[in-house]
Coordinates of N, CA and C in Angstrom, one line a residue:
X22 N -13.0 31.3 -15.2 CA -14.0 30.7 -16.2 C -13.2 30.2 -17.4
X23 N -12.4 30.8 -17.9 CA -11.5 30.8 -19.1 C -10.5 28.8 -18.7
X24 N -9.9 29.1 -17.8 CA -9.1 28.1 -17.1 C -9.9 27.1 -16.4
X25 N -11.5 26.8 -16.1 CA -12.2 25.8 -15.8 C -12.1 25.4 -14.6
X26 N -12.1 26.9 -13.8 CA -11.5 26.7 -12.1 C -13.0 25.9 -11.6
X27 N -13.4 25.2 -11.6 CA -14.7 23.9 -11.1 C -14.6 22.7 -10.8
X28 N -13.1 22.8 -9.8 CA -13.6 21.5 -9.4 C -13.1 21.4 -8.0
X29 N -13.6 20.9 -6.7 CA -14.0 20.9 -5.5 C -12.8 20.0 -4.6
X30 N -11.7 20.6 -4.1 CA -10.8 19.8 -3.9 C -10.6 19.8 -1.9
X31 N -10.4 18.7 -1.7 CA -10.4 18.4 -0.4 C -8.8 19.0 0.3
X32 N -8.9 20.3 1.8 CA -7.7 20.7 1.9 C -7.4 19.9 2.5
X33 N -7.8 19.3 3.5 CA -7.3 17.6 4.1 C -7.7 16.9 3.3
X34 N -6.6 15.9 3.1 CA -6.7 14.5 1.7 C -8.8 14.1 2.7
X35 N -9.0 13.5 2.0 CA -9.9 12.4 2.0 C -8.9 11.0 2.1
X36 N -10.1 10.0 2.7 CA -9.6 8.7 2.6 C -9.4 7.9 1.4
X37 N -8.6 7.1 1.8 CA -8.1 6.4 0.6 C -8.9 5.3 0.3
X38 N -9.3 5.2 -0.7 CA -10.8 4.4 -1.0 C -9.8 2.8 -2.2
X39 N -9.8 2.0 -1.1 CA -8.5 0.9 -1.8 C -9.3 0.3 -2.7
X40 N -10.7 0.6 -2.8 CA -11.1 -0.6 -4.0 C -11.4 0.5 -5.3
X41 N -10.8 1.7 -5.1 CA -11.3 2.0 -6.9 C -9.5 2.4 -7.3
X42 N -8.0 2.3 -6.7 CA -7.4 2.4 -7.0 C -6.2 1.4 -8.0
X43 N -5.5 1.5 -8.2 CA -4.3 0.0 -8.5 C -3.6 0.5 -7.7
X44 N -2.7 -1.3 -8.0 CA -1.6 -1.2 -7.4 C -0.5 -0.2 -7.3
X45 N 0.1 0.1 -8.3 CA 1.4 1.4 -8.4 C 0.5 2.8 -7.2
X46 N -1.1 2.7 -7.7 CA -1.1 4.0 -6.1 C -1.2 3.6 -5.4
X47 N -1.3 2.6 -4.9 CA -1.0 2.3 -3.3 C 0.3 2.4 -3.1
X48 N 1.2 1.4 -3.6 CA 2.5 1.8 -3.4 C 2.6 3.4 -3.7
X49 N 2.8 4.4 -4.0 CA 3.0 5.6 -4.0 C 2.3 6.1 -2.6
X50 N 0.7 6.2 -2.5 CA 0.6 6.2 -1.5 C 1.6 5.9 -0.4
X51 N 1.2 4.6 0.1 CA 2.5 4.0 1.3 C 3.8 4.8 1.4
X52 N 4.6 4.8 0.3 CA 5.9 5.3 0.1 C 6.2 7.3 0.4
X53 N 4.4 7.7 0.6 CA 4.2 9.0 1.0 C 4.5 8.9 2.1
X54 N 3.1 8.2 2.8 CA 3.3 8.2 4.0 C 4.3 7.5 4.9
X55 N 5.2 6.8 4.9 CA 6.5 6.7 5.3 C 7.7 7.5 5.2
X56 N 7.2 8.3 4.3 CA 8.3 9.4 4.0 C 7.8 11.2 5.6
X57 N 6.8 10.9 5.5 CA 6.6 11.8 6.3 C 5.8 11.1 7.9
X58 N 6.0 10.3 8.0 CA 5.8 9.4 9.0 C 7.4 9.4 9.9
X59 N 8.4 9.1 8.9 CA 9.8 9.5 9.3 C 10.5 10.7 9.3
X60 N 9.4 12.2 8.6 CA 10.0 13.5 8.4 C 10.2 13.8 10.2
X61 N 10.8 14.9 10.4 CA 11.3 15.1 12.0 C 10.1 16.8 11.6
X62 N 9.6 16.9 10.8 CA 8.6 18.1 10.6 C 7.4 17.8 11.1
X63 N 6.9 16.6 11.2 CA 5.9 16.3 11.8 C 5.3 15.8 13.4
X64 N 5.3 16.6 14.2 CA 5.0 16.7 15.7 C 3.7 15.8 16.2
X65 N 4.1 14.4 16.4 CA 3.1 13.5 16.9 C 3.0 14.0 18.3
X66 N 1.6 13.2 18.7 CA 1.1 13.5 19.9 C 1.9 12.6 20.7
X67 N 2.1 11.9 20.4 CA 2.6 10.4 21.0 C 3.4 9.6 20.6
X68 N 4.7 8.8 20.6 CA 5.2 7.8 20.2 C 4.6 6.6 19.5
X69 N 3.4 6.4 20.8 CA 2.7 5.0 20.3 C 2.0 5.3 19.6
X70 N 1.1 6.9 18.7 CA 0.5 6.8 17.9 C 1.5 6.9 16.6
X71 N 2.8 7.3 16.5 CA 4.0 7.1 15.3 C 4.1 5.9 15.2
X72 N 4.2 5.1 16.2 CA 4.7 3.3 15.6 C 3.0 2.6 15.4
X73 N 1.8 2.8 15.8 CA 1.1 2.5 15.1 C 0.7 2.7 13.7
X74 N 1.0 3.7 13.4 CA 1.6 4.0 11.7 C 2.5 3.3 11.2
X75 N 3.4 3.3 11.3 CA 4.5 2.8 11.3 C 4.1 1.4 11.2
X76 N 3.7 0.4 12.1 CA 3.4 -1.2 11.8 C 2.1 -1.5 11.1
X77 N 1.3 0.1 10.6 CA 0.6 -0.5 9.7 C 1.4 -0.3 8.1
X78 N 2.1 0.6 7.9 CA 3.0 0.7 7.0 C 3.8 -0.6 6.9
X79 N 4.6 -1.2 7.4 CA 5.1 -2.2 7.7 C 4.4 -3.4 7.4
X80 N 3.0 -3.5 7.8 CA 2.3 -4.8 7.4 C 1.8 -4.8 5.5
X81 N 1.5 -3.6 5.5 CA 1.3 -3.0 3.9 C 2.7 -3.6 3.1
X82 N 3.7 -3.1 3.4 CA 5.0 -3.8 3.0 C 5.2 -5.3 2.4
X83 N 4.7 -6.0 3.8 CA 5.0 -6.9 3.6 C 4.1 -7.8 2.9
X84 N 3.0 -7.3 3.0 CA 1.6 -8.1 1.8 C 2.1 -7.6 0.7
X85 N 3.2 -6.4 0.3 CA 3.4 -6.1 -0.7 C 5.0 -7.0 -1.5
X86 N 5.6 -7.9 -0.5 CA 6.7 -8.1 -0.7 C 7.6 -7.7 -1.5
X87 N 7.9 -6.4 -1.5 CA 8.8 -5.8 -1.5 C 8.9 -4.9 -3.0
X88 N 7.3 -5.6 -3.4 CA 6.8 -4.5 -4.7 C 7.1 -3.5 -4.8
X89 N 7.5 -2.6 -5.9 CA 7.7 -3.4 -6.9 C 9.2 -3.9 -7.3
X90 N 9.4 -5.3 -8.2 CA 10.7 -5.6 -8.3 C 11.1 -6.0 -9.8
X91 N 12.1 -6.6 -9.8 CA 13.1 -6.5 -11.2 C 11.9 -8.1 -11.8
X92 N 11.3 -8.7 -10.9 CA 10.7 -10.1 -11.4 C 9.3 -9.9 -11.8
X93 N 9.3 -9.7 -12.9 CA 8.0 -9.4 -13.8 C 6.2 -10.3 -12.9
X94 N 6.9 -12.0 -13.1 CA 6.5 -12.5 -12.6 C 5.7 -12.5 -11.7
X95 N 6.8 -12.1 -10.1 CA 6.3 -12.1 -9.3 C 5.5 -10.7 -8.9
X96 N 5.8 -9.5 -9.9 CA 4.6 -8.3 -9.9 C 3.6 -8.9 -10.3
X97 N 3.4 -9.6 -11.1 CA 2.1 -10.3 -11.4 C 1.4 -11.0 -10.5
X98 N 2.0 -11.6 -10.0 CA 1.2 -12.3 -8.6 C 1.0 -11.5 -7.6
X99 N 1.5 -10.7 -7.5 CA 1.3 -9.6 -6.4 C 0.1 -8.6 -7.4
X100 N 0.0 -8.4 -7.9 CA -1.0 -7.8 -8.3 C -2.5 -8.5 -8.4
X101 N -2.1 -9.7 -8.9 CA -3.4 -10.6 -9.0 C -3.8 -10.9 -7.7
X102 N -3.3 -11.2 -6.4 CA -3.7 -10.9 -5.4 C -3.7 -10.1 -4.7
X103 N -3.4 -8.5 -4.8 CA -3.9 -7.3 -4.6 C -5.4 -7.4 -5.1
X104 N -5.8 -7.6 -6.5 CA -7.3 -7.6 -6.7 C -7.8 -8.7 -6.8
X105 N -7.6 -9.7 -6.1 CA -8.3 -10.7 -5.7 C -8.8 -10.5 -4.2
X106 N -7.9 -9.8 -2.8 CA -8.1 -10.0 -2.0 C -7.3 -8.5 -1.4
X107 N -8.4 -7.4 -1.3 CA -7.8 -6.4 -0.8 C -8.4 -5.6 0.9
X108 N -8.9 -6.5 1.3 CA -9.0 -6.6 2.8 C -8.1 -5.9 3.5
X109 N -6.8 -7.0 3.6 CA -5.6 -6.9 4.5 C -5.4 -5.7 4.0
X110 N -5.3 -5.0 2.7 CA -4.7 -3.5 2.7 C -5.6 -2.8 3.1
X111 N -6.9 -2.9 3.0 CA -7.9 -2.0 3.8 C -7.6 -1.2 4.7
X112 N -7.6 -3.1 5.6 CA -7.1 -2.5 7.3 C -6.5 -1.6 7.3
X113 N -4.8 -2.0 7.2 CA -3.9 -1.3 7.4 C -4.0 0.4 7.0
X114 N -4.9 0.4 6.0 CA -4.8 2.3 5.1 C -6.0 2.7 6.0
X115 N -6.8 2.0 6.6 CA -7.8 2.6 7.5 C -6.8 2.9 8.5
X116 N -6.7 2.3 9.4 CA -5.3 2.4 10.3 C -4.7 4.0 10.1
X117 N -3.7 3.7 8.9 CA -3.2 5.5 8.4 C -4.2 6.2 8.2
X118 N -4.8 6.2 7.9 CA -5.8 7.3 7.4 C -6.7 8.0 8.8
X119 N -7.2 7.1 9.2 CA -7.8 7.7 10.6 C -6.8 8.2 11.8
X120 N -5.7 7.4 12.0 CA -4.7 8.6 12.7 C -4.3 10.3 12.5
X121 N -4.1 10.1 11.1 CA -4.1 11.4 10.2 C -5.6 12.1 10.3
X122 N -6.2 11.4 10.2 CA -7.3 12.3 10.6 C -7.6 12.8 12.4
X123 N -6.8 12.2 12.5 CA -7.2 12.2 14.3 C -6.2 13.5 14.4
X124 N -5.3 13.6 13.9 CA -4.1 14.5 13.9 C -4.6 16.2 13.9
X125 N -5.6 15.9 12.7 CA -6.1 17.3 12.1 C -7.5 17.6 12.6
X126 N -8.0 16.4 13.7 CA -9.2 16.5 14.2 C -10.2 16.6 13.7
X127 N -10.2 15.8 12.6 CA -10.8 15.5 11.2 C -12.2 14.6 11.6
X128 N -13.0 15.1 11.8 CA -14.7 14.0 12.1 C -14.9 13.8 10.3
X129 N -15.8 12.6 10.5 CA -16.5 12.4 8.9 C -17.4 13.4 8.6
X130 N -17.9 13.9 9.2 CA -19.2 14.8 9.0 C -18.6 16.2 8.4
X131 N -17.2 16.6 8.7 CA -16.8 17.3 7.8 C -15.9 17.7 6.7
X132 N -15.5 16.4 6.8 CA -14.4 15.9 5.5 C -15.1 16.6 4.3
X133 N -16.3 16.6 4.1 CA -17.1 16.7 3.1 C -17.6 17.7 2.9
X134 N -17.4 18.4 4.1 CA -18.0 19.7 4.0 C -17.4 20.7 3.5
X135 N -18.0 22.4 3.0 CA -17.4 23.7 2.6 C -16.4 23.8 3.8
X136 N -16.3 23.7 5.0 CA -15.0 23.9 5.7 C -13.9 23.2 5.4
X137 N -14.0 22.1 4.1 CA -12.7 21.2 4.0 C -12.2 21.0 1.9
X138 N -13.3 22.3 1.7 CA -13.0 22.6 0.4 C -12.8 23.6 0.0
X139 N -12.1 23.9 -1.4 CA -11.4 24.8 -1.6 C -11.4 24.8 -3.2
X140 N -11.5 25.2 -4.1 CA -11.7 25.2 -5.9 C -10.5 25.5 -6.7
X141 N -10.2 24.4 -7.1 CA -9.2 24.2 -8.4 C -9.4 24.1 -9.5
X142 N -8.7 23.9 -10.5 CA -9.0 23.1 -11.7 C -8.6 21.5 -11.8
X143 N -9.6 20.9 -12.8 CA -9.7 19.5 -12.7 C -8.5 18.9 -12.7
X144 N -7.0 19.4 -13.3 CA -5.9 18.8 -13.5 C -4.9 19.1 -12.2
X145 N -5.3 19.9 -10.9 CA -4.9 20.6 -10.1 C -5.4 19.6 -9.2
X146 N -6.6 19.1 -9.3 CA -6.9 18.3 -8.1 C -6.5 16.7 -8.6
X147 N -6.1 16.6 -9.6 CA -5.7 15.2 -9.6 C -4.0 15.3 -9.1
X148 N -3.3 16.4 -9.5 CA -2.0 16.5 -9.0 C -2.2 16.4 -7.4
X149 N -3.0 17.1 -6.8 CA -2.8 17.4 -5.3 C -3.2 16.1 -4.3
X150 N -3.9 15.4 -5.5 CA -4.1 13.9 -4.8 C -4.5 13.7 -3.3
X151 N -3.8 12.8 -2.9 CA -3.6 12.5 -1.1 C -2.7 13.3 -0.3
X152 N -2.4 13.9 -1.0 CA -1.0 14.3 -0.3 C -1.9 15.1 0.7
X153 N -0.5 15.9 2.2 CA -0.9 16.7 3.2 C -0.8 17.8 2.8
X154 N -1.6 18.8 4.1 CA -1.7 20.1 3.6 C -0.6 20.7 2.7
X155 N 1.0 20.7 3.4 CA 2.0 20.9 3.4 C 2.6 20.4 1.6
X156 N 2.2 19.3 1.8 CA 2.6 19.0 0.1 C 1.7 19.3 -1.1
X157 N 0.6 19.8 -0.7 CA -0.4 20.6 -1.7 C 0.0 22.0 -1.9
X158 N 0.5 22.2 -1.0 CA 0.5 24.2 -0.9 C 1.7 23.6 -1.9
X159 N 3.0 23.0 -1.5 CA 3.9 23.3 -2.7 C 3.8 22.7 -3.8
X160 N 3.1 22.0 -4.5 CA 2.5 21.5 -5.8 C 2.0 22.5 -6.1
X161 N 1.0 23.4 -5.5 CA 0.1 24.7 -5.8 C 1.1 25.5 -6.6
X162 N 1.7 25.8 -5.8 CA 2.9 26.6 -5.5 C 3.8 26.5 -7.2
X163 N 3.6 25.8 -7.2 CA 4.6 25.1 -8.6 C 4.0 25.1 -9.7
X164 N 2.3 24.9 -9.7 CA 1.8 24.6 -10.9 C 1.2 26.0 -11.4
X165 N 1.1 27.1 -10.0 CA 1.0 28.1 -10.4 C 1.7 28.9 -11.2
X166 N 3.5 28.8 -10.8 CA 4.7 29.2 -11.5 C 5.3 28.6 -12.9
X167 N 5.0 27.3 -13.3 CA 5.0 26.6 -14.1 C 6.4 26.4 -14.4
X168 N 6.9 26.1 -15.5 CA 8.2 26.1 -15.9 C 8.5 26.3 -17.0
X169 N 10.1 26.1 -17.4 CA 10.1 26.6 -18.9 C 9.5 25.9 -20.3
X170 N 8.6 25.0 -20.1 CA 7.5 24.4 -20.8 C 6.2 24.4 -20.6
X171 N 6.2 24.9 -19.5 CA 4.6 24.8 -19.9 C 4.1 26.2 -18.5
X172 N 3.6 26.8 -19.3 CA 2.6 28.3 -18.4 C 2.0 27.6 -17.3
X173 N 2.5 28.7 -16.3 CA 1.8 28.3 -14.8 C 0.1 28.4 -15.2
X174 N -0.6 27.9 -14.5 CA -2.0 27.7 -14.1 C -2.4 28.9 -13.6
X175 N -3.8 29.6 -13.2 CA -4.8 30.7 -12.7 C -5.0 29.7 -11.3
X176 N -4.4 30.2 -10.1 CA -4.9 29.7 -8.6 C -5.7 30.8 -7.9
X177 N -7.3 30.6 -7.9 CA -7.8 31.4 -7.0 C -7.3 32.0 -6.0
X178 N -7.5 33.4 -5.4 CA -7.2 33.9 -4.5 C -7.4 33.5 -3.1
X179 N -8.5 32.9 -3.1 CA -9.1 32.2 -1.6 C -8.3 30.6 -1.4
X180 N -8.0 30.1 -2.6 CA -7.7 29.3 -2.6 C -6.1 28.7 -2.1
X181 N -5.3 30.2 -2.6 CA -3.9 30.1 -2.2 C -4.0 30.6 -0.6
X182 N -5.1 31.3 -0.2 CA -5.0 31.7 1.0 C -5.3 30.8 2.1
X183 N -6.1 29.8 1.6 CA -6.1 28.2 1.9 C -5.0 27.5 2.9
X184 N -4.1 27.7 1.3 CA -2.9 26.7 1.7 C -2.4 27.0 2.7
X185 N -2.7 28.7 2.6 CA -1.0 29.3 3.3 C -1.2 29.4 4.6
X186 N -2.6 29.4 4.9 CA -3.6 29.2 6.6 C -4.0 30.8 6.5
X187 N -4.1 31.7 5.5 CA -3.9 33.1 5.7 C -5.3 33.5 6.5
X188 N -6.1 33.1 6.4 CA -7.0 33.0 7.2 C -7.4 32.6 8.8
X189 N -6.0 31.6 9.2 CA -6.3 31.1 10.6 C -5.5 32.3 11.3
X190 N -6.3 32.2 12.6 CA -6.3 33.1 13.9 C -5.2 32.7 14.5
X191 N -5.0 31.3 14.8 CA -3.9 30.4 15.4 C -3.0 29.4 14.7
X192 N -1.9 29.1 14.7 CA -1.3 28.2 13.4 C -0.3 27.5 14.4
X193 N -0.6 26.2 14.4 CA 0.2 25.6 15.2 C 1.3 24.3 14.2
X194 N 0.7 24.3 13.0 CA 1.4 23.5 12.6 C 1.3 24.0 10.9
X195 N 1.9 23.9 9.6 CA 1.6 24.2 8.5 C 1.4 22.8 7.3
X196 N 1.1 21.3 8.1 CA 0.9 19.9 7.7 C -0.5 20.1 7.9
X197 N -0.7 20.8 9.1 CA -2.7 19.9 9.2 C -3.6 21.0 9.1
X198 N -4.7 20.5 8.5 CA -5.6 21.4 8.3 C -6.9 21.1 9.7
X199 N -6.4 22.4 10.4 CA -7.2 22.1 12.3 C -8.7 22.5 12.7
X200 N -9.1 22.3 13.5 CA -10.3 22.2 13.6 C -10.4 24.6 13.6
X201 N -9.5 24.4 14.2 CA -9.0 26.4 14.3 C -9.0 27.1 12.9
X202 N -8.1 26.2 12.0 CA -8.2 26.5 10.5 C -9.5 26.3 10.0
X203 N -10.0 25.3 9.8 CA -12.1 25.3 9.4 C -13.0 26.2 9.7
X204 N -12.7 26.5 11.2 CA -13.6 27.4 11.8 C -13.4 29.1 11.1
X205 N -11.9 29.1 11.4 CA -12.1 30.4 10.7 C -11.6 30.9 9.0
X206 N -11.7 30.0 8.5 CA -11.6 29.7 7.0 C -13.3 29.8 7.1
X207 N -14.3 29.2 7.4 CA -16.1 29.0 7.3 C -16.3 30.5 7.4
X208 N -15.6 31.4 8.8 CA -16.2 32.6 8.8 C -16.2 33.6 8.0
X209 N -14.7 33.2 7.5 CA -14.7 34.2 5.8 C -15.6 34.5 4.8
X210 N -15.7 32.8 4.9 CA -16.9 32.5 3.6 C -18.1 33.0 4.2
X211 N -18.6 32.5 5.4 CA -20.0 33.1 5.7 C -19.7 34.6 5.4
X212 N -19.0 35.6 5.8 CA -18.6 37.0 6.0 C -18.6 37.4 4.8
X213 N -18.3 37.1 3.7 CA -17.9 36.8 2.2 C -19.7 36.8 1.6
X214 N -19.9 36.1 1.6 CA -21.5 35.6 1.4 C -22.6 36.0 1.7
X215 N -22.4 36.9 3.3 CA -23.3 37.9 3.8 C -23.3 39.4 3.4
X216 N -22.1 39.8 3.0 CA -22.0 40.8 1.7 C -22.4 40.9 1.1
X217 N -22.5 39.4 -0.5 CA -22.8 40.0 -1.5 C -24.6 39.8 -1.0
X218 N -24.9 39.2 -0.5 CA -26.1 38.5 -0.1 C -27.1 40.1 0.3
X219 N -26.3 40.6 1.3 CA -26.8 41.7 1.8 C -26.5 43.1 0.6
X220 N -26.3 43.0 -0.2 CA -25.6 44.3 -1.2 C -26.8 43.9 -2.3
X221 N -27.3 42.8 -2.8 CA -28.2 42.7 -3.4 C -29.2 43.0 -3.2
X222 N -29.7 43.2 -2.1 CA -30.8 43.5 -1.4 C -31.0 44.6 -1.5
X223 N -29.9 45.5 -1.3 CA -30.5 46.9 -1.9 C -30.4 47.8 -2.8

């Protein structure tokens, strides 16, 4: 209460919604996912679903020419048709985005749901952004410990238990959040909730 732990953070990113961002996050974005698109930590199903990533990263690239650069100028033009005409990046981040979801077996119907959330505070979920499972736990991780400037943060207990999968039965991977992880992450909470639910009662 004290720390303003209230606000509802997605453990698989959500999609990347290109028309309420700028430019500089998409590039960051992009520059994520290429980075772990190339990690050797991440176990595709397939080749051809890596280089489908891959040449939509690629096409993002090159609508980006080579943004950002030393030519003021030409950031400007690239920006003004970034928001003039953001289609072509659409595509392409739909592209990423629904593979990654196909990864973690991610339907829309539960992106949104208590199986794919988890409670932070409001400066916790803008840190933890888009990133994957994997790169949230260690931001968590960090913001909890803090540094020699500034006091670590209050991380719920359910919440670090989250990251860490303390709750899955089976763990095949520590990047995706699986249809295995939701299911028995939900039974906690229901099991959790039928306690206090039932203890009031009598």
């Amino acid at each position: 209460k004290d720390q303003k732990i209230t606000s509802l953070e997605h453990i698989h990113p959500q999609n990347l919604n290109i028309d309420e961002i700028e430019l500089d996050e998409l590039v960051s974005w992009v520059n994520r996912k290429s980075q772990i698109v190339d990690s050797k930590l991440l176990h595709w199903k397939n080749e051809k679903d890596k280089q489908k990533v891959k040449d939509a990263i690629d096409k993002i690239t090159d609508l980006l020419k080579g943004y950002p650069t030393n030519d003021i100028s030409q950031d400007k033009a690239i920006k003004e048709d970034f928001d003039k005409n953001k289609q072509p990046y659409h595509e392409q981040v739909e592209i990423i985005d629904n593979m990654f979801d196909e990864m973690a077996n991610m339907k829309p119907e539960i992106m949104h749901s208590i199986k794919n959330m988890a409670l932070v505070d409001k400066d916790t979920n803008s840190a933890l952004s888009n990133h994957l499972l994997d790169e949230k736990r260690q931001i968590l991780k960090q913001r909890e410990k803090g540094d020699k400037d500034k006091k670590g943060i209050y991380v719920p207990i359910a919440t670090k238990d989250v990251f860490d999968k303390a709750y899955s039965s089976e763990i095949d991977d520590m990047q995706f959040w699986t249809k295995v992880d939701r299911e028995d992450y939900f039974s906690e909470i229901e099991t959790a909730y039928n306690y206090f639910v039932n203890s009031s009662l009598k």
